[in-house]
Structures are given as C-alpha cells and as structure tokens.
mmCIF file of C-alpha atoms in Angstrom:
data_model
loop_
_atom_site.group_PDB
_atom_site.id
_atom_site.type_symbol
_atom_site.label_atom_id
_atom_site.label_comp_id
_atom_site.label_asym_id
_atom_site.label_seq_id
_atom_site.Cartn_x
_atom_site.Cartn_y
_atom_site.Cartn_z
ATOM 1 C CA UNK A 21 0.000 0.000 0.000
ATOM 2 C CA UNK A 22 2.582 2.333 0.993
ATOM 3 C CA UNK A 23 4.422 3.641 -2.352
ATOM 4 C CA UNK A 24 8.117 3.084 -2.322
ATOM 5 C CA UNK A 25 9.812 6.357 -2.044
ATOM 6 C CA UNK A 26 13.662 5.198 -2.548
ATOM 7 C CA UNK A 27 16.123 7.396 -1.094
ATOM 8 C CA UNK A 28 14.284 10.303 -0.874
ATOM 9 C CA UNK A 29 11.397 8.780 1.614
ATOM 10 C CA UNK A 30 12.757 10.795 4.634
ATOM 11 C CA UNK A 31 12.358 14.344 2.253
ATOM 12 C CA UNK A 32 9.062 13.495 1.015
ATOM 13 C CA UNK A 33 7.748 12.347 4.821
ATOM 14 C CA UNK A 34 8.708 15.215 6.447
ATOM 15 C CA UNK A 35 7.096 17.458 3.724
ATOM 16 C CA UNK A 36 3.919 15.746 4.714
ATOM 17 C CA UNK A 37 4.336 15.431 8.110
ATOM 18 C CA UNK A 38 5.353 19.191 8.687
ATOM 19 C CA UNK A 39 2.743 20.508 6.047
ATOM 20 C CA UNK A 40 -0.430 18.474 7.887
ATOM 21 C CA UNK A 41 0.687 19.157 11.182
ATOM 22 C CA UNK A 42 0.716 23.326 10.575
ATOM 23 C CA UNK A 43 -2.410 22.890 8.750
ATOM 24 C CA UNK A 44 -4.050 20.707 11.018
ATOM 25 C CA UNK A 45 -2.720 23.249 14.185
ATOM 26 C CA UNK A 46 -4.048 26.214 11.906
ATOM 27 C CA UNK A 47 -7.515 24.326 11.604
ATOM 28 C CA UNK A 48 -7.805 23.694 15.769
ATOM 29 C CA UNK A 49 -6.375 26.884 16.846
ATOM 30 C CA UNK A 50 -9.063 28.761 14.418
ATOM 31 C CA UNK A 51 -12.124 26.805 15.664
ATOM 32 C CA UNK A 52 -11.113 26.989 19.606
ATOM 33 C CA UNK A 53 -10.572 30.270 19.428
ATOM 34 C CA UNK A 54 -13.710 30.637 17.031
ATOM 35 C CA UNK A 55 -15.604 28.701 20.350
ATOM 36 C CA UNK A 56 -14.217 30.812 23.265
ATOM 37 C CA UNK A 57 -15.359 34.005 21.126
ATOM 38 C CA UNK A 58 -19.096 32.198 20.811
ATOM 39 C CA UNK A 59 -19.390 31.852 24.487
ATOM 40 C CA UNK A 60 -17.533 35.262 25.332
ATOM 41 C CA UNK A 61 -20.602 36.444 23.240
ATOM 42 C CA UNK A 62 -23.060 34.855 24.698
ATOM 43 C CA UNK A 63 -22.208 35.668 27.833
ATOM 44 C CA UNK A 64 -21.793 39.440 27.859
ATOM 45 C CA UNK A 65 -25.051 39.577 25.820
ATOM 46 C CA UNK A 66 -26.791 37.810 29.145
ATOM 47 C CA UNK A 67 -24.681 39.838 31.373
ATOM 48 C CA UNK A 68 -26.256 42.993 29.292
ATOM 49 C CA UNK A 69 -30.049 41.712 29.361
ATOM 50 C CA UNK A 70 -29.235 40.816 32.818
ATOM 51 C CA UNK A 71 -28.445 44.228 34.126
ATOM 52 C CA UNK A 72 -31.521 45.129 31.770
ATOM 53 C CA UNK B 12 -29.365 42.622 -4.119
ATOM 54 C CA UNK B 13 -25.833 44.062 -3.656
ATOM 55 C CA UNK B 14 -21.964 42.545 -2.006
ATOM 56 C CA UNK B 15 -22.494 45.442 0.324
ATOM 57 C CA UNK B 16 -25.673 43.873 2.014
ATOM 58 C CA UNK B 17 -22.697 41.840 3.456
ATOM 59 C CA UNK B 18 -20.576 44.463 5.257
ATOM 60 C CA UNK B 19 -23.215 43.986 7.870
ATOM 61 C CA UNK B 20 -22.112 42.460 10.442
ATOM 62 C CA UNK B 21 -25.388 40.084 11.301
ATOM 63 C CA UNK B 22 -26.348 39.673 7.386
ATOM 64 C CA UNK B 23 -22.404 38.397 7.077
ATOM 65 C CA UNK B 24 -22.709 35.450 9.947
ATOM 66 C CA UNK B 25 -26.123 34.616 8.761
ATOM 67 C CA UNK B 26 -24.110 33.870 5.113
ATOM 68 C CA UNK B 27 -21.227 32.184 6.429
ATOM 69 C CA UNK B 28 -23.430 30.375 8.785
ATOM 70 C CA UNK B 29 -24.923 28.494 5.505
ATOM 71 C CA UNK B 30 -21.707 28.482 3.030
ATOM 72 C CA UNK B 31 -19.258 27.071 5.506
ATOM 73 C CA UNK B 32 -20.307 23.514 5.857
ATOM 74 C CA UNK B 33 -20.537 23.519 2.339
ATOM 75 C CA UNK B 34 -16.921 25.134 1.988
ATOM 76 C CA UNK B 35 -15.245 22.594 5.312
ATOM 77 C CA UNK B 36 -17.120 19.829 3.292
ATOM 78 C CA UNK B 37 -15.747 20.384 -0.371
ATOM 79 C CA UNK B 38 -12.153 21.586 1.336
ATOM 80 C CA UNK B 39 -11.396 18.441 3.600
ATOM 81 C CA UNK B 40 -12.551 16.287 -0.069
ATOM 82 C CA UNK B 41 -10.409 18.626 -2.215
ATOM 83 C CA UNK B 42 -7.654 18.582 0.252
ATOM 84 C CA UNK B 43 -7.195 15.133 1.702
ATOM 85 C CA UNK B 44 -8.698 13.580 -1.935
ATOM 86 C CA UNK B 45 -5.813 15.197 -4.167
ATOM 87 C CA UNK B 46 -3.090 14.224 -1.493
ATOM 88 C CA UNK B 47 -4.055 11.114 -1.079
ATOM 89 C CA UNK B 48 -3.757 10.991 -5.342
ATOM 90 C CA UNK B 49 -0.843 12.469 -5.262
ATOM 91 C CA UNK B 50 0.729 10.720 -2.784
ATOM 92 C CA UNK B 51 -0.370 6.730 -3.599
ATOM 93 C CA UNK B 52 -1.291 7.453 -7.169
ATOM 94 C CA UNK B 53 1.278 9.171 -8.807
ATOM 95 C CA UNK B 54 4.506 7.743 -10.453
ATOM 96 C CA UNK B 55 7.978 9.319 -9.522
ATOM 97 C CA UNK B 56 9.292 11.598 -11.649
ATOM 98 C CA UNK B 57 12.169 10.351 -13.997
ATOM 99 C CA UNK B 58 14.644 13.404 -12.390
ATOM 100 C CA UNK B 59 13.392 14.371 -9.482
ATOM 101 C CA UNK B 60 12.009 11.081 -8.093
ATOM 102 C CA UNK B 61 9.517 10.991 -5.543
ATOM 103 C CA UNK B 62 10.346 13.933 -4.221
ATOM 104 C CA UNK B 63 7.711 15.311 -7.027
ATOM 105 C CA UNK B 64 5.179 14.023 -4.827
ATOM 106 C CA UNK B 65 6.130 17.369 -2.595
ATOM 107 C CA UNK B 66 4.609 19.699 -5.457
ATOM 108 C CA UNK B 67 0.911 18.548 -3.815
ATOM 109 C CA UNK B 68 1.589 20.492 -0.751
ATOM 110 C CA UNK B 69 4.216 23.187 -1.832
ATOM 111 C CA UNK B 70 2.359 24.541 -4.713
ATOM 112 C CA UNK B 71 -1.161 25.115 -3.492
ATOM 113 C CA UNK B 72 0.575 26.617 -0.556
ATOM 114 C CA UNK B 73 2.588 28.916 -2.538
ATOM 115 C CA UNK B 74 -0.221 29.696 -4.577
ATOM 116 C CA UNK B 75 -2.280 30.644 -1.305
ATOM 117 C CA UNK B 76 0.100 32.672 0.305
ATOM 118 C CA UNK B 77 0.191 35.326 -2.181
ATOM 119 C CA UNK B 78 -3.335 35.372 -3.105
ATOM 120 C CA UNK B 79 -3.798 35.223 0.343
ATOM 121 C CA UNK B 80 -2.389 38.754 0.487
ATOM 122 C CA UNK B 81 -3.646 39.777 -2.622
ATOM 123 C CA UNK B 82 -7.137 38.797 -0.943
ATOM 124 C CA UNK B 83 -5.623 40.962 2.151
ATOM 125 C CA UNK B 84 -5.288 43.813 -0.289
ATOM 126 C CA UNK B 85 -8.644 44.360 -1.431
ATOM 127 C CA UNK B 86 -10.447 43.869 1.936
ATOM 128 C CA UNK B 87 -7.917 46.522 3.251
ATOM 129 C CA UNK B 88 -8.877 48.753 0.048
ATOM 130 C CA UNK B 89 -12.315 48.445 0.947
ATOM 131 C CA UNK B 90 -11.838 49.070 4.023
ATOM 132 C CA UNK B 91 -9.583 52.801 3.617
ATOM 133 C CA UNK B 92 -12.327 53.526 0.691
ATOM 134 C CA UNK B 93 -15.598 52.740 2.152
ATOM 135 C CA UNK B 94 -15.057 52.294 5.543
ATOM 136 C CA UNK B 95 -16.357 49.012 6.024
ATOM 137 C CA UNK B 96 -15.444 46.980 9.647
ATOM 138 C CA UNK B 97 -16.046 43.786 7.898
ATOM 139 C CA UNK B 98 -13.375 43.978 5.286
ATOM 140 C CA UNK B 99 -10.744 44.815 7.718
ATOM 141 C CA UNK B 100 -11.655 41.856 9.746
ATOM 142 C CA UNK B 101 -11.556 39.833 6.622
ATOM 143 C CA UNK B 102 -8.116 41.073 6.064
ATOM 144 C CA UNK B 103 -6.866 40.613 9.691
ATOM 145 C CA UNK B 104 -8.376 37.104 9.796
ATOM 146 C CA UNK B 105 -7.168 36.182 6.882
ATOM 147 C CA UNK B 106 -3.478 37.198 8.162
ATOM 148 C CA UNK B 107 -2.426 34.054 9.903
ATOM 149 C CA UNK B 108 -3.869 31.886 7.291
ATOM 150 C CA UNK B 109 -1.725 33.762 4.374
ATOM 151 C CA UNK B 110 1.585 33.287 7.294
ATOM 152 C CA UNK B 111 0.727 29.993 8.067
ATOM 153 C CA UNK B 112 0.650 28.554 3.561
ATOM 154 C CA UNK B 113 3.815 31.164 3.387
ATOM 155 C CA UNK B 114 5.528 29.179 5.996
ATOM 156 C CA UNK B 115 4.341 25.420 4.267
ATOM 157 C CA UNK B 116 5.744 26.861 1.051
ATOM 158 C CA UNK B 117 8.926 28.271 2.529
ATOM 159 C CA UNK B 118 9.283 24.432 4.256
ATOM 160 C CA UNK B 119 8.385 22.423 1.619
ATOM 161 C CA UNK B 120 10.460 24.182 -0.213
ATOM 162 C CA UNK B 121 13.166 24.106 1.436
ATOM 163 C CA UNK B 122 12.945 20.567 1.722
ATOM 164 C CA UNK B 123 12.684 19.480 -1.752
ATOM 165 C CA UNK B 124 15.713 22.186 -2.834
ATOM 166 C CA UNK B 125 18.230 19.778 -0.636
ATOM 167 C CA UNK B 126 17.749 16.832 -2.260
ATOM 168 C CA UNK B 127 17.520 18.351 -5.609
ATOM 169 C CA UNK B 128 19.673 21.939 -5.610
ATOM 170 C CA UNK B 129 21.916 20.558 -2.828
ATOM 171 C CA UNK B 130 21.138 23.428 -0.455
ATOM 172 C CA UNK B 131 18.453 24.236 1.843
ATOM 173 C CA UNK B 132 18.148 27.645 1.146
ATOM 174 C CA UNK B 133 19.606 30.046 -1.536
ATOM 175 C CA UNK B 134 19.346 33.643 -1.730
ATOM 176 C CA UNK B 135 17.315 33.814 -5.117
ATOM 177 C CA UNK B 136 15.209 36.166 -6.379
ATOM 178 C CA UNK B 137 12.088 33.972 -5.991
ATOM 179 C CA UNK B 138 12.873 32.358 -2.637
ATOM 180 C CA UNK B 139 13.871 35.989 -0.833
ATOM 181 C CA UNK B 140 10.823 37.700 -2.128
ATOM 182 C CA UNK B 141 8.964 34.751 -0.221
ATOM 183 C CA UNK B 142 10.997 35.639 2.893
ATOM 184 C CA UNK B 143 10.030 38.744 2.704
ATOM 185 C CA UNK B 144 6.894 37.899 2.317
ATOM 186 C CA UNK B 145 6.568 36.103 5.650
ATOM 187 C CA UNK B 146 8.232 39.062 7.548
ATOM 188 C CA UNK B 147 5.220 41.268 5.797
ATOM 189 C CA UNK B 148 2.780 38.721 7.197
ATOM 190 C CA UNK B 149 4.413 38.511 10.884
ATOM 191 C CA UNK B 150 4.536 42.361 10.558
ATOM 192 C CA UNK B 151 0.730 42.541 9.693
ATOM 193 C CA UNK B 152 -0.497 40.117 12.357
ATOM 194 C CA UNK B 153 1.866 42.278 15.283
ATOM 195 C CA UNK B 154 0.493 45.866 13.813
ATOM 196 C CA UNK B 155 -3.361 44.560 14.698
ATOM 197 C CA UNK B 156 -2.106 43.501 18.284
ATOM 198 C CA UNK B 157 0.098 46.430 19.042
ATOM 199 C CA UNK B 158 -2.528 49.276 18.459
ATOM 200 C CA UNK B 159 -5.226 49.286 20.933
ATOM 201 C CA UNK B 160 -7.857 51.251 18.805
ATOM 202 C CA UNK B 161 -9.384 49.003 15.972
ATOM 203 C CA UNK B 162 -9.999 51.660 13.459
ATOM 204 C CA UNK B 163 -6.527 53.141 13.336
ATOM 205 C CA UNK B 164 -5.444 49.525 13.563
ATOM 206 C CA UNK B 165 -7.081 48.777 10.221
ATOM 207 C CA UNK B 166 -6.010 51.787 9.101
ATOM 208 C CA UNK B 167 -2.223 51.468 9.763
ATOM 209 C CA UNK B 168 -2.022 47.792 8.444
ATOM 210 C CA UNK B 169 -4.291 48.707 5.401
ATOM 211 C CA UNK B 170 -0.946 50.989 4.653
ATOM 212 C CA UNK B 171 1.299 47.619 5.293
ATOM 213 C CA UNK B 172 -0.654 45.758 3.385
ATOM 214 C CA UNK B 173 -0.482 48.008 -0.097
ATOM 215 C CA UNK B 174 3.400 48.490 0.873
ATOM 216 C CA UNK B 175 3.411 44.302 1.046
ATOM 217 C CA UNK B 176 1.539 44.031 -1.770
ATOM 218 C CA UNK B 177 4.770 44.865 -4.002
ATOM 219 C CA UNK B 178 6.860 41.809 -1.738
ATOM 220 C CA UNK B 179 3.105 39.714 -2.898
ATOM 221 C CA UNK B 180 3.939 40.642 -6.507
ATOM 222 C CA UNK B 181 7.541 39.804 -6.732
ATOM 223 C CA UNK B 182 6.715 36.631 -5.034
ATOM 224 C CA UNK B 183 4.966 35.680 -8.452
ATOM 225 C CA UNK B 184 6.980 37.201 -10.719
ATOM 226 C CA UNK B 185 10.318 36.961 -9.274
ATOM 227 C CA UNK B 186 11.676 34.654 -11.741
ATOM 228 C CA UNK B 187 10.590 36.396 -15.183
ATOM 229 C CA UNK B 188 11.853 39.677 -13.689
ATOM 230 C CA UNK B 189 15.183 38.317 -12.923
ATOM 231 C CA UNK B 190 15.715 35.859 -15.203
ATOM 232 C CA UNK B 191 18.748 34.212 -12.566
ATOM 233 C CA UNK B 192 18.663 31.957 -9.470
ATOM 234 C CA UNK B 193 17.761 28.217 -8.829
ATOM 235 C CA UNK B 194 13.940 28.937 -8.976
ATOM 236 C CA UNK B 195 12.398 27.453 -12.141
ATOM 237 C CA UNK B 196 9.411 29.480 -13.584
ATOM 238 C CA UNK B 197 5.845 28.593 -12.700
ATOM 239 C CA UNK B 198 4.399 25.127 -13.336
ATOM 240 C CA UNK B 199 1.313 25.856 -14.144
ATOM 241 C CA UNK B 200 1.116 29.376 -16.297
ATOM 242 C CA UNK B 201 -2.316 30.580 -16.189
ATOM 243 C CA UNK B 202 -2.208 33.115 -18.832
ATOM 244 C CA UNK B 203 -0.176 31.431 -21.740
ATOM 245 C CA UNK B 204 -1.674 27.418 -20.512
ATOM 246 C CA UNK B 205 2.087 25.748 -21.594
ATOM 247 C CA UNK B 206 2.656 23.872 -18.461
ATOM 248 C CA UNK B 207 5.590 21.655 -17.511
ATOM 249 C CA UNK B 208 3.736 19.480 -15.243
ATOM 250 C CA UNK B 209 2.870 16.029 -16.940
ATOM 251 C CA UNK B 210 -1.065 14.755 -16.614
ATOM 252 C CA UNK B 211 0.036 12.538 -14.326
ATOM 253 C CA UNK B 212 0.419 14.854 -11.877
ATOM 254 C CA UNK B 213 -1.543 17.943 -13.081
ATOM 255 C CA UNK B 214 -4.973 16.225 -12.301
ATOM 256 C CA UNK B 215 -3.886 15.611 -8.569
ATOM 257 C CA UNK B 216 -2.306 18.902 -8.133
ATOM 258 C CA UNK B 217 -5.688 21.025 -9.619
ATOM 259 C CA UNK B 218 -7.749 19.196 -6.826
ATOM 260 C CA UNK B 219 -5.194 20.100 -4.216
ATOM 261 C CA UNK B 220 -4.761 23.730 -5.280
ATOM 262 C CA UNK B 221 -8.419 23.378 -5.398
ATOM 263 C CA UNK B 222 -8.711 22.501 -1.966
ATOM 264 C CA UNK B 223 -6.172 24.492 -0.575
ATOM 265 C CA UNK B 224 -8.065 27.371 -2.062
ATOM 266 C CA UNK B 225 -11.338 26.060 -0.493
ATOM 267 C CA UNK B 226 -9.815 25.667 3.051
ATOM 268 C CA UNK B 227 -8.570 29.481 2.789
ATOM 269 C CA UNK B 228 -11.938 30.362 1.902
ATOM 270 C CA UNK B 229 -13.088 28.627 4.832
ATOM 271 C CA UNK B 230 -10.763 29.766 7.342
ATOM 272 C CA UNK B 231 -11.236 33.104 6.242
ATOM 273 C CA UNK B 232 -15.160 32.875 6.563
ATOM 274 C CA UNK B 233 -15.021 31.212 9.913
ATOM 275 C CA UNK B 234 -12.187 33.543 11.401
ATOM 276 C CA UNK B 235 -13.958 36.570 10.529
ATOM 277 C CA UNK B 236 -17.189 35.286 12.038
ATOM 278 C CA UNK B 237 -14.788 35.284 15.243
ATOM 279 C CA UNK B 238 -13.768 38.861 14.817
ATOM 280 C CA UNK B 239 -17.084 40.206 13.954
ATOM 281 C CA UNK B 240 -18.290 38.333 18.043
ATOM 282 C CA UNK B 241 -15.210 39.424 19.768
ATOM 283 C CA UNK B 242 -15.458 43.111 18.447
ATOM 284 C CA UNK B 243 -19.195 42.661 19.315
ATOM 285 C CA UNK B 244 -18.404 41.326 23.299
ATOM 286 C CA UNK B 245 -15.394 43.710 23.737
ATOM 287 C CA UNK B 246 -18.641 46.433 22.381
ATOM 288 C CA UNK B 247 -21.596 44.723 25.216
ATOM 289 C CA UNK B 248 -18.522 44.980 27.437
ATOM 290 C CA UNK B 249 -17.646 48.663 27.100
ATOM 291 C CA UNK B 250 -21.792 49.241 27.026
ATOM 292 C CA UNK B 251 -21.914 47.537 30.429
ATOM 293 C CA UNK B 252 -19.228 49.335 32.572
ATOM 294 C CA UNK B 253 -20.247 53.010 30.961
ATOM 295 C CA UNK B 254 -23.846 51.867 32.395
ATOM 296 C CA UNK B 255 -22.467 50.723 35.410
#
C-alpha cells in the first residue's frame, strides 16, 4: 500500500508530516478560538439583558 | 441585491453560517482527496524522483500565500475607501492563514531544494521575495495587536498591506523579472496554458490547489465570524461598565 519512495522517503515524509501538522494546528487553533469568542458572546449579551 | 448587504455584520454570519459547511465539506474532499492521489497514485518523476510528490503540498501553498495577500489587499482597500469593519476583519483574519501557507511553502520548499539543488536555502530572487513575504505577514499580524484602537489599527495595516503588496507581486513574478537563481518558472502558467507538469500529476495537483483554495476560503469565513463576536463582546462589554 505504501508507495516506495527510494532514497528520498525521509524528504518526502517530512514534507507531509510538517505541512499536515501546521495545517491541522491552523484548523484547531481557528475553531477553539472561534468557540471561546461564541461563548464570550453569549455571555456578555446575558450579562447585558441581565443588568436590563 | 448588492456585495455590500454583506458588510453587515449580522447579514455576514447569517451567510457564512450556511456556506461554511458547504466550503469545510468540499475543502477536507479537495484537500485530503488530491493528497491522497498524489501521494499513492502518482509515479515518480524520472529526475526528481519521488520527491515530485512534494509539489501537492508546496504549490497550493505557494499559490495561497500570495493570493492570500492579494485577498488581504482588497479587503484593506475596501476598508480605507468605504469604511467598512467587515473587510478589515476579513483582512486581519485572513493574516495568519496567508503566514501559516507562506511558511508550508517556505518548508516544503526548502525541503525538496536539498535533495535536488543541494542546499536548503539560496538567496534567489524567488525564494527571498517569499521571505520577505513572511516578515510582511508577521509584521501585519503584530500591527493589529500592538494598536489598541481598531480603526486606526485597520487603518495602519491597510498601509502595510499596499506596501506588502509589491513583496506579494515579486513573489509571483520573481523569476521572469530576474531571469537568474535556482527557482524554475511557474508550473502551471495561467495566462499562456504551456505547463511543464505532466497529466500525471496535473490532475492531482488542480484538486489540491483546489482545496487548498477552499480551506482558505473557509478559514477566512469562519475567522472573521470570530472577529465580527469578539469586536461585538469587547462592544456589550464597554456598554456595560459606561452603564455601570
């Protein structure tokens, strides 16, 4: 399954591996902080009603 | 029905609300569909080997981290023009994302020139524009946190970004305007359609750059959407301790 990648295998992995791994960080980081903004919203707009 | 319906803030989220699954959906099968191709699928090349298989990740990245700015440029322009807040969110959120396919094309990069230039790095025209580049982006991204006041914020990086835009430029056309360094030219020409890039490989590579484009799109959307709530809460916030 795996293709054989000679004697450049360790270049071509590590292009992968580094390029997946920033996206996949880039990905997380942009929805957690995309959640923590949701619930900062949510919760000044009931801290606003609140206080009427 | 006019684009500017969208610089409002609530008519914006209610759009991206409905195009983003659409836009996570068609990225992720873009994205992991044309690397998967590319890497399984594809023969190596007859020179280069199967270190070819690196143009599925440093191309679309490359090709994303200028329009990324380019993208950058015209939100900003809206922005200094019509004074929209959306548009310089887009721009700011957009930042990271443009820093983030510099740095995958500065890597890959650097990791298929070893093997094939014998160096990790040289200083050619192409490869220092892209540097500079980077620097632009990290500039950018430290501009919107250093200036307390959002407006003057977007207004000072709107200036970076049309001083960047020239670094964005050369990026592209580094090697036809100096016709020297290790660089080759583009693979894929748009405007004259001679590419160097076999089939084999040009079908896989479309449906990454395809994707890549699509998860840009996406980041950009969702990202925004963030900026738009935070710059509402920090808003409710101020409200609350003037009423206070």
């Amino acid at each position: 399954m795996m293709p054989d990648l000679g004697k450049y295998a360790v270049e071509v992995m590590s292009a992968y591996a580094v390029s997946l791994m920033l996206l996949a960080l880039l990905v997380w980081v942009s929805v957690a902080r995309g959640r923590r903004a949701r619930s900062a919203l949510l919760q000044a707009e009931q801290e606003v009603h609140g206080d009427g | 029905m006019s684009l500017w319906e969208y610089a409002n803030p609530v008519k914006f989220l209610r759009l991206s609300e409905r195009v983003l699954p659409v836009l996570w959906a068609g990225a992720g099968i873009c994205v992991v569909g044309g690397l998967l191709w590319g890497f399984f699928a594809t023969p190596d090349d007859y020179r280069q080997g199967s270190t070819v298989k690196i143009i599925f990740l440093h191309v679309p990245s490359a090709l994303m981290a200028i329009n990324a700015w380019f993208m950058m440029l015209v939100a900003s322009l809206i922005w200094l023009v019509r004074r929209h807040h959306v548009s310089a969110l887009a721009a700011r959120a957009a930042a990271p994302v443009g820093a983030v396919m510099t740095v995958i094309a500065l890597a890959t990069g650097a990791i298929w020139g070893q093997p094939m230039w014998g160096t990790w790095w040289a200083w050619d025209p192409r490869l220092t524009a892209f540097l500079i580049l980077f620097l632009f982006y990290l500039g950018y991204i430290a501009l919107w946190e250093a200036i307390e006041d959002p407006d003057t914020a977007a207004d000072l990086t709107s200036v970076l970004c049309l001083v960047g835009s020239v670094f964005a430029v050369l990026s592209r056309y580094a090697v036809q305007f100096w016709n020297q360094g290790l660089h080759q030219g583009t693979s894929v020409p748009v405007a004259t359609g001679e590419r160097t890039v076999s089939d084999v490989f040009f079908v896989p590579l479309v449906i990454c750059m395809l994707g890549f484009g699509l998860l840009f799109l996406a980041l950009v959307l969702y990202r925004t959407g963030t900026e738009i709530r935070l710059r509402r809460t920090r808003a409710l916030l101020a409200r609350g301790a003037r009423s206070a």
